[in-house]
PDB file of C-alpha atoms in Angstrom:
ATOM      1  CA  MET A  15      81.197  66.711  62.384  1.00  0.00           C
ATOM      2  CA  HIS A  16      84.773  66.373  61.173  1.00  0.00           C
ATOM      3  CA  LEU A  17      87.630  67.989  63.648  1.00  0.00           C
ATOM      4  CA  HIS A  18      90.631  68.830  61.395  1.00  0.00           C
ATOM      5  CA  LYS A  19      93.997  67.474  63.948  1.00  0.00           C
ATOM      6  CA  PHE A  20      94.877  70.438  65.567  1.00  0.00           C
ATOM      7  CA  GLU A  21      91.642  71.144  66.658  1.00  0.00           C
ATOM      8  CA  LYS A  22      91.461  67.201  68.657  1.00  0.00           C
ATOM      9  CA  ILE A  23      94.954  67.562  69.811  1.00  0.00           C
ATOM     10  CA  TRP A  24      94.113  71.666  71.606  1.00  0.00           C
ATOM     11  CA  LEU A  25      90.842  70.013  72.525  1.00  0.00           C
ATOM     12  CA  ILE A  26      92.147  66.626  74.305  1.00  0.00           C
ATOM     13  CA  PHE A  27      95.043  68.853  75.545  1.00  0.00           C
ATOM     14  CA  GLY A  28      92.475  71.604  77.363  1.00  0.00           C
ATOM     15  CA  VAL A  29      90.397  68.508  78.411  1.00  0.00           C
ATOM     16  CA  GLY A  30      93.429  66.633  80.136  1.00  0.00           C
ATOM     17  CA  MET A  31      94.787  69.750  81.768  1.00  0.00           C
ATOM     18  CA  LEU A  32      91.354  70.219  82.918  1.00  0.00           C
ATOM     19  CA  ILE A  33      91.122  67.520  85.002  1.00  0.00           C
ATOM     20  CA  VAL A  34      94.769  67.575  85.872  1.00  0.00           C
ATOM     21  CA  PHE A  35      94.179  70.792  87.480  1.00  0.00           C
ATOM     22  CA  LEU A  36      90.935  69.742  88.924  1.00  0.00           C
ATOM     23  CA  SER A  37      91.866  66.663  90.643  1.00  0.00           C
ATOM     24  CA  THR A  38      94.516  68.709  92.383  1.00  0.00           C
ATOM     25  CA  VAL A  39      92.367  70.990  94.040  1.00  0.00           C
ATOM     26  CA  GLY A  40      90.007  68.235  94.802  1.00  0.00           C
ATOM     27  CA  VAL A  41      93.190  65.929  96.492  1.00  0.00           C
ATOM     28  CA  SER A  42      94.433  69.254  98.256  1.00  0.00           C
ATOM     29  CA  ALA A  43      91.179  69.982  99.381  1.00  0.00           C
ATOM     30  CA  PHE A  44      89.411  67.166 100.300  1.00  0.00           C
ATOM     31  CA  TYR A  45      92.094  64.307 100.822  1.00  0.00           C
ATOM     32  CA  LEU A  46      94.705  66.443 102.152  1.00  0.00           C
ATOM     33  CA  GLY A  47      92.242  68.620 104.528  1.00  0.00           C
ATOM     34  CA  ASN A  48      93.610  72.187 103.539  1.00  0.00           C
ATOM     35  CA  GLN A  49      91.487  75.141 103.906  1.00  0.00           C
ATOM     36  CA  PRO A  50      92.112  79.234 103.266  1.00  0.00           C
ATOM     37  CA  PRO A  51      93.538  80.257 106.481  1.00  0.00           C
ATOM     38  CA  SER A  52      90.498  82.268 107.759  1.00  0.00           C
ATOM     39  CA  CYS A  53      89.087  78.846 108.401  1.00  0.00           C
ATOM     40  CA  LEU A  54      91.218  78.146 110.911  1.00  0.00           C
ATOM     41  CA  ALA A  55      90.375  80.702 113.502  1.00  0.00           C
ATOM     42  CA  THR A  56      86.778  81.899 114.610  1.00  0.00           C
ATOM     43  CA  ILE A  57      85.827  84.622 117.441  1.00  0.00           C
ATOM     44  CA  ASP A  58      82.562  86.138 118.810  1.00  0.00           C
ATOM     45  CA  PRO A  59      82.789  89.881 117.052  1.00  0.00           C
ATOM     46  CA  GLU A  60      80.667  91.022 120.258  1.00  0.00           C
ATOM     47  CA  LYS A  61      82.826  89.301 122.772  1.00  0.00           C
ATOM     48  CA  VAL A  62      86.262  91.096 121.387  1.00  0.00           C
ATOM     49  CA  ASP A  63      86.863  93.082 124.531  1.00  0.00           C
ATOM     50  CA  GLU A  64      86.421  90.035 126.504  1.00  0.00           C
ATOM     51  CA  THR A  65      88.407  87.392 124.633  1.00  0.00           C
ATOM     52  CA  ALA A  66      92.142  86.977 125.080  1.00  0.00           C
ATOM     53  CA  PRO A  67      94.672  87.714 123.599  1.00  0.00           C
ATOM     54  CA  PHE A  68      92.206  91.030 122.219  1.00  0.00           C
ATOM     55  CA  ASN A  69      91.034  91.821 125.925  1.00  0.00           C
ATOM     56  CA  LYS A  70      94.985  93.091 125.633  1.00  0.00           C
ATOM     57  CA  PRO A  71      96.006  94.479 122.317  1.00  0.00           C
ATOM     58  CA  GLY A  72      99.340  95.331 121.915  1.00  0.00           C
ATOM     59  CA  LEU A  73     103.196  93.685 121.645  1.00  0.00           C
ATOM     60  CA  LYS A  74     103.727  90.908 124.140  1.00  0.00           C
ATOM     61  CA  LYS A  75     106.816  88.864 124.659  1.00  0.00           C
ATOM     62  CA  VAL A  76     106.140  84.982 124.205  1.00  0.00           C
ATOM     63  CA  GLU A  77     108.185  81.887 125.177  1.00  0.00           C
ATOM     64  CA  GLY A  78     108.633  78.389 123.986  1.00  0.00           C
ATOM     65  CA  LYS A  79     106.397  79.437 120.323  1.00  0.00           C
ATOM     66  CA  ASP A  80     108.523  79.816 116.797  1.00  0.00           C
ATOM     67  CA  TRP A  81     108.120  83.391 117.369  1.00  0.00           C
ATOM     68  CA  ASP A  82     109.535  85.838 119.744  1.00  0.00           C
ATOM     69  CA  TYR A  83     106.504  88.866 119.970  1.00  0.00           C
ATOM     70  CA  GLU A  84     102.504  88.712 119.734  1.00  0.00           C
ATOM     71  CA  LEU A  85     101.449  91.519 118.264  1.00  0.00           C
ATOM     72  CA  VAL A  86      97.867  91.765 118.526  1.00  0.00           C
ATOM     73  CA  PHE A  87      95.771  94.605 117.012  1.00  0.00           C
ATOM     74  CA  VAL A  88      92.029  95.692 117.439  1.00  0.00           C
ATOM     75  CA  ALA A  89      90.431  96.759 114.048  1.00  0.00           C
ATOM     76  CA  SER A  90      86.881  98.789 114.940  1.00  0.00           C
ATOM     77  CA  ALA A  91      85.342 102.196 113.969  1.00  0.00           C
ATOM     78  CA  PHE A  92      88.052 103.982 112.313  1.00  0.00           C
ATOM     79  CA  ASN A  93      90.819 103.193 114.441  1.00  0.00           C
ATOM     80  CA  TYR A  94      93.509 100.551 115.427  1.00  0.00           C
ATOM     81  CA  ASN A  95      93.878  99.650 118.473  1.00  0.00           C
ATOM     82  CA  PRO A  96      97.060 100.037 119.289  1.00  0.00           C
ATOM     83  CA  GLY A  97      97.174 103.468 117.695  1.00  0.00           C
ATOM     84  CA  GLN A  98     101.148 102.980 118.207  1.00  0.00           C
ATOM     85  CA  VAL A  99     103.491  99.785 119.183  1.00  0.00           C
ATOM     86  CA  GLN A 100     107.430  99.638 119.014  1.00  0.00           C
ATOM     87  CA  VAL A 101     108.797  96.409 117.747  1.00  0.00           C
ATOM     88  CA  PRO A 102     112.550  95.638 118.576  1.00  0.00           C
ATOM     89  CA  LYS A 103     114.167  95.026 114.752  1.00  0.00           C
ATOM     90  CA  GLY A 104     114.648  92.172 113.649  1.00  0.00           C
ATOM     91  CA  ALA A 105     112.384  89.733 115.751  1.00  0.00           C
ATOM     92  CA  LYS A 106     110.245  87.372 114.773  1.00  0.00           C
ATOM     93  CA  VAL A 107     106.910  88.744 115.482  1.00  0.00           C
ATOM     94  CA  LYS A 108     103.087  86.593 114.832  1.00  0.00           C
ATOM     95  CA  VAL A 109     100.826  89.699 114.000  1.00  0.00           C
ATOM     96  CA  ILE A 110      97.338  88.647 115.208  1.00  0.00           C
ATOM     97  CA  ALA A 111      94.418  91.007 113.952  1.00  0.00           C
ATOM     98  CA  THR A 112      90.428  91.056 113.876  1.00  0.00           C
ATOM     99  CA  THR A 113      87.742  93.521 114.199  1.00  0.00           C
ATOM    100  CA  LYS A 114      84.549  93.984 115.864  1.00  0.00           C
ATOM    101  CA  ASP A 115      82.361  95.700 113.619  1.00  0.00           C
ATOM    102  CA  VAL A 116      82.653  95.722 110.023  1.00  0.00           C
ATOM    103  CA  VAL A 117      85.415  94.220 107.328  1.00  0.00           C
ATOM    104  CA  HIS A 118      88.561  96.471 107.466  1.00  0.00           C
ATOM    105  CA  GLY A 119      92.072  96.119 105.603  1.00  0.00           C
ATOM    106  CA  PHE A 120      95.040  95.284 107.513  1.00  0.00           C
ATOM    107  CA  GLU A 121      98.170  96.984 105.455  1.00  0.00           C
ATOM    108  CA  ILE A 122     101.587  97.682 106.459  1.00  0.00           C
ATOM    109  CA  ALA A 123     103.167 100.031 104.215  1.00  0.00           C
ATOM    110  CA  GLY A 124     106.538  98.979 102.980  1.00  0.00           C
ATOM    111  CA  THR A 125     106.165  94.850 103.866  1.00  0.00           C
ATOM    112  CA  ASN A 126     104.426  92.317 101.987  1.00  0.00           C
ATOM    113  CA  ILE A 127     101.337  91.890 105.044  1.00  0.00           C
ATOM    114  CA  ASN A 128      98.234  92.549 103.555  1.00  0.00           C
ATOM    115  CA  MET A 129      95.423  90.795 105.388  1.00  0.00           C
ATOM    116  CA  MET A 130      91.434  91.630 105.135  1.00  0.00           C
ATOM    117  CA  LEU A 131      89.943  91.499 108.548  1.00  0.00           C
ATOM    118  CA  GLU A 132      86.411  90.089 108.693  1.00  0.00           C
ATOM    119  CA  PRO A 133      84.096  90.010 111.886  1.00  0.00           C
ATOM    120  CA  GLY A 134      83.734  87.347 113.142  1.00  0.00           C
ATOM    121  CA  TYR A 135      87.275  85.557 112.104  1.00  0.00           C
ATOM    122  CA  ILE A 136      90.779  86.177 113.392  1.00  0.00           C
ATOM    123  CA  SER A 137      93.973  87.079 110.789  1.00  0.00           C
ATOM    124  CA  GLU A 138      97.909  86.056 112.020  1.00  0.00           C
ATOM    125  CA  ILE A 139     100.628  86.423 109.946  1.00  0.00           C
ATOM    126  CA  VAL A 140     104.411  85.732 110.875  1.00  0.00           C
ATOM    127  CA  THR A 141     106.922  88.362 109.810  1.00  0.00           C
ATOM    128  CA  THR A 142     110.261  89.347 110.632  1.00  0.00           C
ATOM    129  CA  PHE A 143     110.859  93.366 110.676  1.00  0.00           C
ATOM    130  CA  ASP A 144     114.763  94.066 109.269  1.00  0.00           C
ATOM    131  CA  LYS A 145     114.651  97.593 109.045  1.00  0.00           C
ATOM    132  CA  ALA A 146     114.337 100.006 111.843  1.00  0.00           C
ATOM    133  CA  GLY A 147     111.871 102.828 110.782  1.00  0.00           C
ATOM    134  CA  GLU A 148     108.824 103.858 111.078  1.00  0.00           C
ATOM    135  CA  TYR A 149     105.526 101.555 109.268  1.00  0.00           C
ATOM    136  CA  THR A 150     102.175 103.332 108.985  1.00  0.00           C
ATOM    137  CA  LEU A 151      99.369 100.403 109.463  1.00  0.00           C
ATOM    138  CA  VAL A 152      96.636 101.461 107.045  1.00  0.00           C
ATOM    139  CA  CYS A 153      93.180 100.259 106.160  1.00  0.00           C
ATOM    140  CA  ASN A 154      93.033  99.708 102.561  1.00  0.00           C
ATOM    141  CA  GLU A 155      89.179  97.913 102.202  1.00  0.00           C
ATOM    142  CA  TYR A 156      86.799 100.492 102.149  1.00  0.00           C
ATOM    143  CA  CYS A 157      84.696 100.380 105.671  1.00  0.00           C
ATOM    144  CA  GLY A 158      83.121 103.560 106.059  1.00  0.00           C
ATOM    145  CA  VAL A 159      82.957 107.611 106.219  1.00  0.00           C
ATOM    146  CA  GLY A 160      86.057 108.087 108.489  1.00  0.00           C
ATOM    147  CA  HIS A 161      88.503 105.042 106.604  1.00  0.00           C
ATOM    148  CA  HIS A 162      90.445 107.470 105.276  1.00  0.00           C
ATOM    149  CA  MET A 163      92.099 108.412 108.770  1.00  0.00           C
ATOM    150  CA  MET A 164      92.138 104.993 110.031  1.00  0.00           C
ATOM    151  CA  THR A 165      95.460 103.926 111.052  1.00  0.00           C
ATOM    152  CA  SER A 166      98.753 102.811 113.114  1.00  0.00           C
ATOM    153  CA  LYS A 167     102.107 103.388 113.510  1.00  0.00           C
ATOM    154  CA  ILE A 168     104.607 100.397 114.138  1.00  0.00           C
ATOM    155  CA  GLU A 169     107.746 101.583 114.830  1.00  0.00           C
ATOM    156  CA  VAL A 170     110.847  99.223 114.592  1.00  0.00           C
ATOM    157  CA  VAL A 171     113.500 100.515 116.940  1.00  0.00           C
ATOM    158  CA  GLU A 172     117.283  98.773 117.711  1.00  0.00           C
TER     159      GLU A 172
END
């Protein structure tokens, strides 16, 4: 079989790039030990209400961390607990969330916060609320007939 010079160049380039990309992923995953964030923390979905910090959801001030507050949410059948919370403007907040029943979405409209909550896993993100106002927390993953009513409010106050 005869290959044209340009075909050989593109084949060598394609195979070379494939080797580079697969080597990068392999080194990152196996040698450096990088994993997706959902693999870091797990929880028994049947004991969410008994496990700290999910036994007392809401906003808590913390000391000695890289963030000022922890905002804990628990998603379950068509609601978020707490239903409404106030956060000080400019505070660095670690949002910690999980679900008790099925997969839920966790999107704070007007921000770049968008997580998927899966039973048995804890999702976390650190953010700063720089603008005062009211932010709506919505479920963007269909979770059943009451999905459209699944919201919560985060009020950022001065």
